[in-house]
PDB file of C-alpha atoms in Angstrom:
ATOM      1  CA  MET V   1       0.013   0.026   0.017  1.00 59.00           C
ATOM      2  CA  MET V   2       2.792   2.377   0.949  1.00 60.00           C
ATOM      3  CA  GLY V   3       4.785   1.499  -2.157  1.00 63.00           C
ATOM      4  CA  ALA V   4       1.798   2.253  -4.405  1.00 69.00           C
ATOM      5  CA  LEU V   5       1.297   5.620  -2.654  1.00 75.00           C
ATOM      6  CA  VAL V   6       4.998   6.526  -3.137  1.00 71.00           C
ATOM      7  CA  ALA V   7       4.829   5.449  -6.780  1.00 72.00           C
ATOM      8  CA  GLY V   8       1.745   7.625  -7.333  1.00 77.00           C
ATOM      9  CA  MET V   9       3.307  10.623  -5.722  1.00 84.00           C
ATOM     10  CA  GLN V  10       6.427  10.151  -7.830  1.00 82.00           C
ATOM     11  CA  ALA V  11       4.336   9.882 -11.003  1.00 84.00           C
ATOM     12  CA  LEU V  12       2.518  13.101 -10.132  1.00 89.00           C
ATOM     13  CA  LEU V  13       5.784  14.901  -9.406  1.00 89.00           C
ATOM     14  CA  LEU V  14       7.336  13.722 -12.708  1.00 89.00           C
ATOM     15  CA  SER V  15       4.170  14.784 -14.666  1.00 91.00           C
ATOM     16  CA  GLY V  16       4.169  18.177 -12.968  1.00 92.00           C
ATOM     17  CA  VAL V  17       7.876  18.883 -13.701  1.00 92.00           C
ATOM     18  CA  HIS V  18       7.353  17.752 -17.308  1.00 93.00           C
ATOM     19  CA  LEU V  19       4.418  20.027 -17.942  1.00 95.00           C
ATOM     20  CA  ALA V  20       6.181  23.002 -16.249  1.00 94.00           C
ATOM     21  CA  LEU V  21       9.248  22.456 -18.386  1.00 94.00           C
ATOM     22  CA  MET V  22       7.209  22.288 -21.611  1.00 95.00           C
ATOM     23  CA  VAL V  23       5.172  25.342 -20.774  1.00 95.00           C
ATOM     24  CA  LEU V  24       8.231  27.364 -19.746  1.00 94.00           C
ATOM     25  CA  MET V  25      10.393  26.306 -22.734  1.00 93.00           C
ATOM     26  CA  ALA V  26       7.776  26.678 -25.474  1.00 93.00           C
ATOM     27  CA  PRO V  27       8.086  30.471 -25.975  1.00 92.00           C
ATOM     28  CA  LEU V  28      11.849  30.325 -25.309  1.00 90.00           C
ATOM     29  CA  CYS V  29      12.340  27.681 -28.043  1.00 90.00           C
ATOM     30  CA  ALA V  30      10.104  29.663 -30.466  1.00 88.00           C
ATOM     31  CA  GLY V  31      12.100  32.802 -29.840  1.00 87.00           C
ATOM     32  CA  PHE V  32      15.444  30.938 -30.270  1.00 88.00           C
ATOM     33  CA  THR V  33      14.178  29.347 -33.516  1.00 87.00           C
ATOM     34  CA  LEU V  34      13.113  32.677 -34.856  1.00 83.00           C
ATOM     35  CA  TRP V  35      16.497  34.207 -33.975  1.00 84.00           C
ATOM     36  CA  CYS V  36      18.310  31.308 -35.712  1.00 85.00           C
ATOM     37  CA  HIS V  37      16.073  31.786 -38.731  1.00 81.00           C
ATOM     38  CA  ARG V  38      16.771  35.539 -38.951  1.00 80.00           C
ATOM     39  CA  ALA V  39      20.460  34.992 -38.466  1.00 82.00           C
ATOM     40  CA  MET V  40      20.657  32.423 -41.206  1.00 80.00           C
ATOM     41  CA  ALA V  41      18.667  34.744 -43.482  1.00 75.00           C
ATOM     42  CA  GLY V  42      21.299  37.492 -42.954  1.00 77.00           C
ATOM     43  CA  GLU V  43      19.233  39.705 -40.747  1.00 76.00           C
ATOM     44  CA  ARG V  44      20.597  41.399 -37.664  1.00 74.00           C
ATOM     45  CA  ALA V  45      18.695  40.096 -34.648  1.00 67.00           C
ATOM     46  CA  SER V  46      19.452  40.076 -30.937  1.00 67.00           C
ATOM     47  CA  LEU V  47      19.080  36.870 -28.950  1.00 64.00           C
ATOM     48  CA  ALA V  48      16.215  37.955 -26.782  1.00 62.00           C
ATOM     49  CA  ALA V  49      14.212  34.737 -26.536  1.00 58.00           C
ATOM     50  CA  VAL V  50      12.944  35.586 -23.053  1.00 61.00           C
ATOM     51  CA  SER V  51      11.159  38.630 -24.490  1.00 79.00           C
ATOM     52  CA  ARG V  52       8.724  36.285 -26.138  1.00 83.00           C
ATOM     53  CA  TRP V  53       7.119  35.647 -22.756  1.00 89.00           C
ATOM     54  CA  GLY V  54       6.896  39.430 -22.419  1.00 87.00           C
ATOM     55  CA  LEU V  55       5.184  39.670 -25.825  1.00 86.00           C
ATOM     56  CA  ILE V  56       2.577  37.091 -24.801  1.00 89.00           C
ATOM     57  CA  LEU V  57       1.909  38.936 -21.597  1.00 90.00           C
ATOM     58  CA  ARG V  58       1.574  42.268 -23.363  1.00 90.00           C
ATOM     59  CA  ILE V  59      -0.906  40.803 -25.813  1.00 87.00           C
ATOM     60  CA  TRP V  60      -2.837  39.332 -22.942  1.00 89.00           C
ATOM     61  CA  ARG V  61      -3.196  42.688 -21.201  1.00 87.00           C
ATOM     62  CA  GLN V  62      -4.701  44.326 -24.355  1.00 83.00           C
ATOM     63  CA  PRO V  63      -8.439  44.757 -24.675  1.00 77.00           C
ATOM     64  CA  GLY V  64     -10.135  41.820 -26.156  1.00 66.00           C
ATOM     65  CA  MET V  65     -11.669  41.979 -29.644  1.00 61.00           C
ATOM     66  CA  ARG V  66     -13.567  39.474 -31.732  1.00 56.00           C
ATOM     67  CA  ALA V  67     -14.837  39.830 -35.269  1.00 53.00           C
ATOM     68  CA  ALA V  68     -18.553  40.322 -35.631  1.00 51.00           C
ATOM     69  CA  ALA V  69     -18.643  37.585 -38.303  1.00 56.00           C
ATOM     70  CA  GLY V  70     -17.991  34.266 -36.734  1.00 58.00           C
ATOM     71  CA  ALA V  71     -17.355  35.586 -33.269  1.00 60.00           C
ATOM     72  CA  ARG V  72     -18.284  32.275 -31.713  1.00 66.00           C
ATOM     73  CA  VAL V  73     -15.600  30.539 -33.777  1.00 66.00           C
ATOM     74  CA  THR V  74     -12.840  33.013 -32.925  1.00 69.00           C
ATOM     75  CA  ALA V  75     -13.802  32.788 -29.266  1.00 73.00           C
ATOM     76  CA  PHE V  76     -13.814  28.989 -29.201  1.00 81.00           C
ATOM     77  CA  VAL V  77     -10.917  27.872 -31.424  1.00 84.00           C
ATOM     78  CA  PRO V  78      -7.890  29.271 -29.444  1.00 87.00           C
ATOM     79  CA  TRP V  79      -8.987  27.670 -26.206  1.00 89.00           C
ATOM     80  CA  MET V  80     -10.015  24.411 -27.880  1.00 91.00           C
ATOM     81  CA  THR V  81      -6.686  24.149 -29.553  1.00 92.00           C
ATOM     82  CA  LEU V  82      -4.813  24.887 -26.336  1.00 94.00           C
ATOM     83  CA  THR V  83      -6.756  22.071 -24.639  1.00 95.00           C
ATOM     84  CA  MET V  84      -5.776  19.648 -27.386  1.00 95.00           C
ATOM     85  CA  VAL V  85      -2.106  20.609 -27.395  1.00 95.00           C
ATOM     86  CA  VAL V  86      -1.794  20.445 -23.623  1.00 95.00           C
ATOM     87  CA  SER V  87      -3.467  16.994 -23.657  1.00 95.00           C
ATOM     88  CA  ALA V  88      -0.918  15.804 -26.202  1.00 95.00           C
ATOM     89  CA  VAL V  89       1.999  17.435 -24.331  1.00 95.00           C
ATOM     90  CA  ALA V  90       0.992  15.539 -21.147  1.00 93.00           C
ATOM     91  CA  LEU V  91       1.482  12.252 -23.111  1.00 92.00           C
ATOM     92  CA  VAL V  92       4.892  13.040 -24.643  1.00 93.00           C
ATOM     93  CA  PRO V  93       7.739  12.364 -22.186  1.00 91.00           C
ATOM     94  CA  SER V  94      10.399  14.998 -22.287  1.00 90.00           C
ATOM     95  CA  TYR V  95      12.991  13.595 -19.856  1.00 89.00           C
ATOM     96  CA  SER V  96      11.518  10.554 -17.971  1.00 89.00           C
ATOM     97  CA  LEU V  97       9.027   7.780 -18.074  1.00 87.00           C
ATOM     98  CA  GLY V  98       6.909   6.890 -15.027  1.00 83.00           C
ATOM     99  CA  MET V  99       4.465   9.777 -15.442  1.00 87.00           C
ATOM    100  CA  VAL V 100       0.817   9.421 -14.571  1.00 84.00           C
ATOM    101  CA  ASP V 101      -0.302   8.901 -18.138  1.00 81.00           C
ATOM    102  CA  GLU V 102       2.625   6.767 -19.358  1.00 79.00           C
ATOM    103  CA  GLY V 103       0.290   3.859 -20.345  1.00 79.00           C
ATOM    104  CA  ALA V 104      -1.840   6.209 -22.450  1.00 81.00           C
ATOM    105  CA  SER V 105       0.977   7.631 -24.549  1.00 85.00           C
ATOM    106  CA  ASP V 106      -0.192   6.058 -27.749  1.00 88.00           C
ATOM    107  CA  PHE V 107       1.445   7.438 -30.930  1.00 90.00           C
ATOM    108  CA  LEU V 108      -1.823   7.512 -32.817  1.00 90.00           C
ATOM    109  CA  VAL V 109      -3.487   9.455 -30.031  1.00 92.00           C
ATOM    110  CA  ILE V 110      -0.646  11.939 -29.639  1.00 93.00           C
ATOM    111  CA  ALA V 111      -0.238  12.473 -33.379  1.00 92.00           C
ATOM    112  CA  GLY V 112      -4.016  12.829 -33.799  1.00 93.00           C
ATOM    113  CA  LEU V 113      -4.213  15.492 -31.057  1.00 95.00           C
ATOM    114  CA  LEU V 114      -1.274  17.475 -32.443  1.00 94.00           C
ATOM    115  CA  PHE V 115      -2.359  17.288 -36.050  1.00 93.00           C
ATOM    116  CA  GLY V 116      -5.948  18.122 -35.113  1.00 93.00           C
ATOM    117  CA  ALA V 117      -4.780  21.095 -33.128  1.00 92.00           C
ATOM    118  CA  GLN V 118      -2.610  22.200 -36.081  1.00 89.00           C
ATOM    119  CA  VAL V 119      -5.603  22.071 -38.426  1.00 88.00           C
ATOM    120  CA  ALA V 120      -8.010  23.710 -35.944  1.00 87.00           C
ATOM    121  CA  SER V 121      -5.589  26.555 -35.262  1.00 84.00           C
ATOM    122  CA  CYS V 122      -5.845  27.510 -38.916  1.00 80.00           C
ATOM    123  CA  SER V 123      -9.573  27.843 -38.791  1.00 80.00           C
ATOM    124  CA  VAL V 124      -9.489  30.938 -36.552  1.00 78.00           C
ATOM    125  CA  GLY V 125      -9.153  33.149 -39.652  1.00 73.00           C
ATOM    126  CA  LEU V 126     -11.980  31.492 -41.518  1.00 74.00           C
ATOM    127  CA  ALA V 127     -14.519  33.514 -39.533  1.00 66.00           C
ATOM    128  CA  SER V 128     -13.814  36.540 -41.772  1.00 57.00           C
ATOM    129  CA  GLY V 129     -15.046  34.730 -44.820  1.00 57.00           C
ATOM    130  CA  GLN V 130     -13.326  35.828 -48.050  1.00 53.00           C
ATOM    131  CA  GLY V 131     -11.276  38.462 -46.337  1.00 66.00           C
ATOM    132  CA  ARG V 132      -7.435  38.354 -46.217  1.00 71.00           C
ATOM    133  CA  GLU V 133      -7.580  36.527 -42.845  1.00 70.00           C
ATOM    134  CA  GLY V 134      -9.857  33.880 -44.429  1.00 73.00           C
ATOM    135  CA  ARG V 135      -7.641  33.417 -47.456  1.00 75.00           C
ATOM    136  CA  GLN V 136      -4.507  33.083 -45.397  1.00 75.00           C
ATOM    137  CA  ALA V 137      -6.214  30.610 -43.013  1.00 77.00           C
ATOM    138  CA  ALA V 138      -7.513  28.536 -45.978  1.00 79.00           C
ATOM    139  CA  THR V 139      -4.044  28.453 -47.468  1.00 79.00           C
ATOM    140  CA  ALA V 140      -2.474  27.305 -44.174  1.00 78.00           C
ATOM    141  CA  MET V 141      -5.190  24.718 -43.593  1.00 82.00           C
ATOM    142  CA  THR V 142      -4.798  23.229 -47.078  1.00 82.00           C
ATOM    143  CA  GLY V 143      -1.040  22.952 -46.603  1.00 80.00           C
ATOM    144  CA  THR V 144      -1.532  21.231 -43.221  1.00 83.00           C
ATOM    145  CA  VAL V 145      -4.058  18.720 -44.648  1.00 85.00           C
ATOM    146  CA  LEU V 146      -1.616  17.757 -47.341  1.00 85.00           C
ATOM    147  CA  LEU V 147       0.634  16.354 -44.567  1.00 87.00           C
ATOM    148  CA  ALA V 148      -1.985  13.757 -43.469  1.00 89.00           C
ATOM    149  CA  PRO V 149      -0.636  10.844 -45.682  1.00 89.00           C
ATOM    150  CA  ALA V 150       2.895  11.362 -44.321  1.00 89.00           C
ATOM    151  CA  LEU V 151       1.608  11.418 -40.793  1.00 91.00           C
ATOM    152  CA  VAL V 152      -0.364   8.192 -41.231  1.00 90.00           C
ATOM    153  CA  MET V 153       2.661   6.407 -42.720  1.00 90.00           C
ATOM    154  CA  ALA V 154       5.013   7.771 -39.958  1.00 90.00           C
ATOM    155  CA  VAL V 155       2.663   6.467 -37.200  1.00 91.00           C
ATOM    156  CA  ALA V 156       2.364   3.130 -39.040  1.00 89.00           C
ATOM    157  CA  VAL V 157       6.160   2.828 -39.076  1.00 88.00           C
ATOM    158  CA  VAL V 158       6.412   3.263 -35.351  1.00 88.00           C
ATOM    159  CA  ALA V 159       3.556   0.797 -34.723  1.00 86.00           C
ATOM    160  CA  MET V 160       5.251  -1.823 -36.878  1.00 86.00           C
ATOM    161  CA  ALA V 161       8.688  -1.176 -35.436  1.00 83.00           C
ATOM    162  CA  VAL V 162       7.893  -1.454 -31.755  1.00 82.00           C
ATOM    163  CA  PRO V 163       5.272  -3.521 -29.846  1.00 79.00           C
ATOM    164  CA  GLY V 164       2.403  -1.759 -28.095  1.00 78.00           C
ATOM    165  CA  GLY V 165       2.499   1.517 -29.978  1.00 79.00           C
ATOM    166  CA  THR V 166       3.171   3.727 -26.956  1.00 86.00           C
ATOM    167  CA  LEU V 167       6.155   6.010 -26.322  1.00 88.00           C
ATOM    168  CA  GLY V 168       6.795   4.333 -22.950  1.00 87.00           C
ATOM    169  CA  GLY V 169       6.696   0.885 -24.503  1.00 86.00           C
ATOM    170  CA  MET V 170       9.071   2.029 -27.258  1.00 88.00           C
ATOM    171  CA  VAL V 171      11.669   3.349 -24.800  1.00 87.00           C
ATOM    172  CA  ARG V 172      11.544   0.204 -22.685  1.00 85.00           C
ATOM    173  CA  PHE V 173      11.680  -1.988 -25.856  1.00 84.00           C
ATOM    174  CA  MET V 174      14.733  -0.108 -27.091  1.00 83.00           C
ATOM    175  CA  ARG V 175      16.514  -0.589 -23.761  1.00 79.00           C
ATOM    176  CA  LEU V 176      15.782  -4.279 -23.558  1.00 76.00           C
ATOM    177  CA  MET V 177      16.541  -5.101 -27.253  1.00 74.00           C
ATOM    178  CA  ASP V 178      20.109  -6.343 -27.670  1.00 62.00           C
ATOM    179  CA  ASP V 179      20.437  -5.388 -31.315  1.00 61.00           C
ATOM    180  CA  SER V 180      18.264  -2.385 -32.118  1.00 65.00           C
ATOM    181  CA  ALA V 181      20.275  -1.140 -35.113  1.00 65.00           C
ATOM    182  CA  GLY V 182      17.637  -2.248 -37.541  1.00 72.00           C
ATOM    183  CA  VAL V 183      14.922  -0.319 -35.708  1.00 82.00           C
ATOM    184  CA  ARG V 184      16.758   2.864 -34.999  1.00 83.00           C
ATOM    185  CA  GLY V 185      16.987   3.941 -38.644  1.00 84.00           C
ATOM    186  CA  PRO V 186      13.250   3.701 -39.393  1.00 87.00           C
ATOM    187  CA  LEU V 187      12.427   5.398 -36.062  1.00 89.00           C
ATOM    188  CA  ALA V 188      14.823   8.250 -36.855  1.00 87.00           C
ATOM    189  CA  LEU V 189      13.250   8.742 -40.290  1.00 88.00           C
ATOM    190  CA  ALA V 190       9.776   8.708 -38.707  1.00 89.00           C
ATOM    191  CA  GLY V 191      11.051  11.340 -36.274  1.00 89.00           C
ATOM    192  CA  GLY V 192      12.239  13.380 -39.254  1.00 88.00           C
ATOM    193  CA  ALA V 193       8.773  13.147 -40.735  1.00 89.00           C
ATOM    194  CA  PHE V 194       7.338  14.436 -37.477  1.00 91.00           C
ATOM    195  CA  VAL V 195       9.723  17.381 -37.530  1.00 89.00           C
ATOM    196  CA  LEU V 196       8.677  18.239 -41.102  1.00 86.00           C
ATOM    197  CA  ILE V 197       5.009  17.948 -40.190  1.00 87.00           C
ATOM    198  CA  GLY V 198       5.587  20.338 -37.319  1.00 83.00           C
ATOM    199  CA  VAL V 199       7.707  22.767 -39.269  1.00 78.00           C
ATOM    200  CA  ASP V 200       5.347  25.656 -40.124  1.00 71.00           C
ATOM    201  CA  ARG V 201       6.375  29.145 -41.076  1.00 56.00           C
ATOM    202  CA  VAL V 202       3.187  30.413 -39.557  1.00 52.00           C
ATOM    203  CA  ALA V 203       4.145  28.871 -36.214  1.00 47.00           C
ATOM    204  CA  ALA V 204       7.344  30.962 -36.108  1.00 43.00           C
ATOM    205  CA  GLY V 205       5.282  33.513 -34.238  1.00 43.00           C
ATOM    206  CA  MET V 206       4.337  37.054 -34.969  1.00 42.00           C
ATOM    207  CA  ASP V 207       5.392  37.059 -38.640  1.00 60.00           C
ATOM    208  CA  ARG V 208       3.251  38.553 -41.324  1.00 65.00           C
ATOM    209  CA  ALA V 209       1.403  35.401 -42.218  1.00 67.00           C
ATOM    210  CA  PHE V 210       0.473  34.614 -38.627  1.00 73.00           C
ATOM    211  CA  ALA V 211      -0.512  38.220 -37.950  1.00 72.00           C
ATOM    212  CA  MET V 212      -2.714  38.244 -40.987  1.00 73.00           C
ATOM    213  CA  MET V 213      -4.411  34.943 -40.116  1.00 75.00           C
ATOM    214  CA  THR V 214      -5.183  36.129 -36.532  1.00 73.00           C
ATOM    215  CA  ASP V 215      -6.063  39.718 -37.408  1.00 73.00           C
ATOM    216  CA  ASN V 216      -9.545  39.334 -36.036  1.00 74.00           C
ATOM    217  CA  LEU V 217      -8.222  38.459 -32.584  1.00 78.00           C
ATOM    218  CA  ALA V 218      -6.895  40.599 -29.728  1.00 78.00           C
ATOM    219  CA  GLY V 219      -6.284  40.404 -25.992  1.00 83.00           C
ATOM    220  CA  PRO V 220      -6.369  36.950 -24.210  1.00 86.00           C
ATOM    221  CA  ASP V 221      -7.597  35.147 -27.365  1.00 84.00           C
ATOM    222  CA  ARG V 222      -4.644  36.278 -29.430  1.00 85.00           C
ATOM    223  CA  ALA V 223      -2.207  35.639 -26.552  1.00 89.00           C
ATOM    224  CA  VAL V 224      -3.529  32.064 -26.153  1.00 91.00           C
ATOM    225  CA  MET V 225      -3.165  31.569 -29.962  1.00 88.00           C
ATOM    226  CA  VAL V 226       0.495  32.698 -29.915  1.00 88.00           C
ATOM    227  CA  PHE V 227       1.330  30.478 -26.928  1.00 93.00           C
ATOM    228  CA  THR V 228      -0.483  27.525 -28.442  1.00 92.00           C
ATOM    229  CA  ARG V 229       1.494  27.696 -31.614  1.00 89.00           C
ATOM    230  CA  ASP V 230       4.717  27.788 -29.667  1.00 91.00           C
ATOM    231  CA  LEU V 231       3.682  24.834 -27.487  1.00 94.00           C
ATOM    232  CA  LEU V 232       2.528  22.925 -30.569  1.00 93.00           C
ATOM    233  CA  ALA V 233       5.905  23.277 -32.206  1.00 91.00           C
ATOM    234  CA  LEU V 234       7.704  22.183 -29.090  1.00 94.00           C
ATOM    235  CA  ALA V 235       5.448  19.176 -28.786  1.00 94.00           C
ATOM    236  CA  TRP V 236       6.295  17.974 -32.319  1.00 94.00           C
ATOM    237  CA  ILE V 237       9.998  18.561 -31.665  1.00 93.00           C
ATOM    238  CA  THR V 238       9.869  16.624 -28.414  1.00 94.00           C
ATOM    239  CA  LEU V 239       8.015  13.757 -30.043  1.00 93.00           C
ATOM    240  CA  ALA V 240      10.526  13.615 -32.860  1.00 92.00           C
ATOM    241  CA  GLY V 241      13.414  13.850 -30.377  1.00 92.00           C
ATOM    242  CA  ASP V 242      12.066  10.893 -28.415  1.00 92.00           C
ATOM    243  CA  LEU V 243      12.258   8.789 -31.590  1.00 91.00           C
ATOM    244  CA  LEU V 244      15.667  10.082 -32.591  1.00 88.00           C
ATOM    245  CA  TRP V 245      17.228   9.508 -29.142  1.00 88.00           C
ATOM    246  CA  PRO V 246      15.117   7.327 -26.839  1.00 87.00           C
ATOM    247  CA  ASP V 247      18.150   6.518 -24.702  1.00 85.00           C
ATOM    248  CA  ALA V 248      18.078  10.034 -23.153  1.00 87.00           C
ATOM    249  CA  ILE V 249      14.799   9.263 -21.412  1.00 89.00           C
ATOM    250  CA  VAL V 250      15.180   7.941 -17.813  1.00 88.00           C
ATOM    251  CA  ILE V 251      13.224   4.919 -16.659  1.00 87.00           C
ATOM    252  CA  PRO V 252      12.676   5.548 -12.897  1.00 84.00           C
ATOM    253  CA  ASP V 253      12.125   1.888 -11.988  1.00 77.00           C
ATOM    254  CA  GLY V 254      15.512   1.009 -13.486  1.00 66.00           C
ATOM    255  CA  VAL V 255      17.480   3.557 -11.429  1.00 66.00           C
ATOM    256  CA  GLY V 256      18.247   3.232  -7.719  1.00 61.00           C
ATOM    257  CA  SER V 257      16.586   5.758  -5.421  1.00 61.00           C
ATOM    258  CA  GLY V 258      19.957   7.235  -4.434  1.00 61.00           C
ATOM    259  CA  GLY V 259      20.873   8.307  -7.970  1.00 74.00           C
ATOM    260  CA  LEU V 260      17.400   9.096  -9.233  1.00 78.00           C
ATOM    261  CA  LEU V 261      17.681  12.794  -8.729  1.00 83.00           C
ATOM    262  CA  ALA V 262      21.086  13.038 -10.502  1.00 85.00           C
ATOM    263  CA  HIS V 263      19.709  10.981 -13.429  1.00 85.00           C
ATOM    264  CA  MET V 264      16.643  13.180 -13.691  1.00 88.00           C
ATOM    265  CA  LEU V 265      18.731  16.434 -13.691  1.00 90.00           C
ATOM    266  CA  LEU V 266      20.986  14.929 -16.344  1.00 90.00           C
ATOM    267  CA  ALA V 267      18.036  13.909 -18.415  1.00 90.00           C
ATOM    268  CA  ILE V 268      16.519  17.386 -18.222  1.00 93.00           C
ATOM    269  CA  ALA V 269      19.845  18.896 -19.367  1.00 93.00           C
ATOM    270  CA  LEU V 270      20.008  16.443 -22.300  1.00 92.00           C
ATOM    271  CA  TRP V 271      16.410  17.173 -23.258  1.00 93.00           C
ATOM    272  CA  ALA V 272      17.172  20.937 -23.317  1.00 93.00           C
ATOM    273  CA  MET V 273      20.260  20.372 -25.486  1.00 93.00           C
ATOM    274  CA  ARG V 274      18.371  18.005 -27.820  1.00 93.00           C
ATOM    275  CA  THR V 275      15.532  20.535 -28.089  1.00 93.00           C
ATOM    276  CA  MET V 276      17.809  23.416 -28.953  1.00 92.00           C
ATOM    277  CA  GLY V 277      19.595  21.307 -31.528  1.00 91.00           C
ATOM    278  CA  LEU V 278      16.255  20.425 -33.185  1.00 91.00           C
ATOM    279  CA  CYS V 279      15.276  24.099 -33.064  1.00 90.00           C
ATOM    280  CA  VAL V 280      18.373  24.823 -35.119  1.00 88.00           C
ATOM    281  CA  VAL V 281      17.307  22.101 -37.571  1.00 88.00           C
ATOM    282  CA  VAL V 282      13.795  23.646 -37.798  1.00 87.00           C
ATOM    283  CA  ALA V 283      15.358  27.070 -38.418  1.00 84.00           C
ATOM    284  CA  CYS V 284      17.432  25.615 -41.184  1.00 82.00           C
ATOM    285  CA  LEU V 285      14.416  24.010 -42.804  1.00 80.00           C
ATOM    286  CA  ARG V 286      12.489  27.300 -42.641  1.00 78.00           C
ATOM    287  CA  THR V 287      15.385  29.276 -44.134  1.00 77.00           C
ATOM    288  CA  PHE V 288      16.801  27.020 -46.815  1.00 73.00           C
ATOM    289  CA  VAL V 289      14.070  24.484 -47.607  1.00 71.00           C
ATOM    290  CA  MET V 290      10.747  26.152 -46.873  1.00 68.00           C
ATOM    291  CA  ALA V 291      11.643  29.547 -48.361  1.00 59.00           C
ATOM    292  CA  SER V 292      10.062  28.865 -51.750  1.00 53.00           C
ATOM    293  CA  GLY V 293       6.543  29.559 -52.790  1.00 48.00           C
ATOM    294  CA  GLN V 294       5.657  25.873 -52.884  1.00 53.00           C
ATOM    295  CA  VAL V 295       6.028  25.400 -49.137  1.00 60.00           C
ATOM    296  CA  ALA V 296       2.973  23.182 -48.560  1.00 63.00           C
ATOM    297  CA  ARG V 297       3.743  20.668 -51.315  1.00 65.00           C
ATOM    298  CA  LEU V 298       7.447  20.604 -50.433  1.00 70.00           C
ATOM    299  CA  ARG V 299       6.788  19.841 -46.822  1.00 72.00           C
ATOM    300  CA  ALA V 300       4.340  17.152 -47.719  1.00 75.00           C
ATOM    301  CA  GLY V 301       6.675  15.577 -50.189  1.00 75.00           C
ATOM    302  CA  LEU V 302       9.648  15.608 -47.891  1.00 78.00           C
ATOM    303  CA  ALA V 303       7.621  14.209 -44.930  1.00 82.00           C
ATOM    304  CA  LEU V 304       6.153  11.483 -47.167  1.00 78.00           C
ATOM    305  CA  LEU V 305       9.620  10.587 -48.429  1.00 78.00           C
ATOM    306  CA  CYS V 306      10.962  10.185 -44.927  1.00 82.00           C
ATOM    307  CA  ALA V 307       8.049   7.921 -44.042  1.00 81.00           C
ATOM    308  CA  CYS V 308       8.456   5.786 -47.171  1.00 81.00           C
ATOM    309  CA  LEU V 309      12.222   5.435 -46.536  1.00 81.00           C
ATOM    310  CA  ALA V 310      11.450   4.386 -42.949  1.00 82.00           C
ATOM    311  CA  ILE V 311       9.168   1.630 -44.172  1.00 78.00           C
ATOM    312  CA  VAL V 312      11.688   0.432 -46.674  1.00 77.00           C
ATOM    313  CA  LEU V 313      14.459   0.350 -44.071  1.00 77.00           C
ATOM    314  CA  LEU V 314      12.208  -1.402 -41.577  1.00 79.00           C
ATOM    315  CA  PHE V 315      11.264  -4.304 -43.905  1.00 70.00           C
ATOM    316  CA  ALA V 316      14.783  -4.534 -45.350  1.00 67.00           C
ATOM    317  CA  GLY V 317      16.175  -4.837 -41.869  1.00 58.00           C
ATOM    318  CA  ARG V 318      13.733  -7.632 -41.083  1.00 55.00           C
ATOM    319  CA  GLU V 319      14.417  -9.422 -44.370  1.00 46.00           C
ATOM    320  CA  PHE V 320      18.236  -9.359 -44.197  1.00 46.00           C
ATOM    321  CA  GLY V 321      18.657  -9.206 -40.403  1.00 49.00           C
TER     322      GLY V 321
END
């Protein structure tokens, strides 16, 4: 009885620290990615990622405004999207397993929540009808929907590569498997597909496209929308990072109680380093790959290519290994 109580308290603590880290880091990572993008594009920009929190707070304090046309949509979408993203974030481990919802961390559920939130976030501009906000939102939504085949294939790759189809099961499987070389390649390519799916120029923050799409929002609604896009991007990056480097995630039941805190602190540091590295990759993609006018089709094609290569590698490894 006492052991179950201790395990439950530990799971709650791990979940709380995980959510706090994700919420705190989301605007910081978005600001860092935007700075890297501007630096690679040759613009002079100061590294002031912390100011992104200040930006969100300033927008929050502004008077609220909702378009007369479709006001119910603009009032509902930001908060619904935030709920979906937070639900997905709670299922994606950043540094440790053993969280409250480890058993529910199904790849299909997580990918569905994130992709659904990505599509829903584009609908906020549709309330204006044929205005510029509506046209920008329709373009963004069309580009996002084009990524659905790649998302389905990437999730299928993970489901075929590891038993159970959950993130926790994948990490434990990779630790117990003696020879995981034939699985790591397909998982890494699936992670690359997730990064491409999450790479969105609109999600870079307050750029012109995002400002145009959310022009009919102000105050708390707009602040929630900005924060949700940052958290959505970080969730995709964390999900991809878990596939690329599952060994960085700590399994509490495999570590002695004496060294658990040290392992957790090291895992948090490794997660932060991994996240910053993937933010640089995202900035490179936005600068050098997604800079053309055919962004939607290019993203969809590259993501689908990664998923197809992952399937080929997976079956080739099983045939010859």
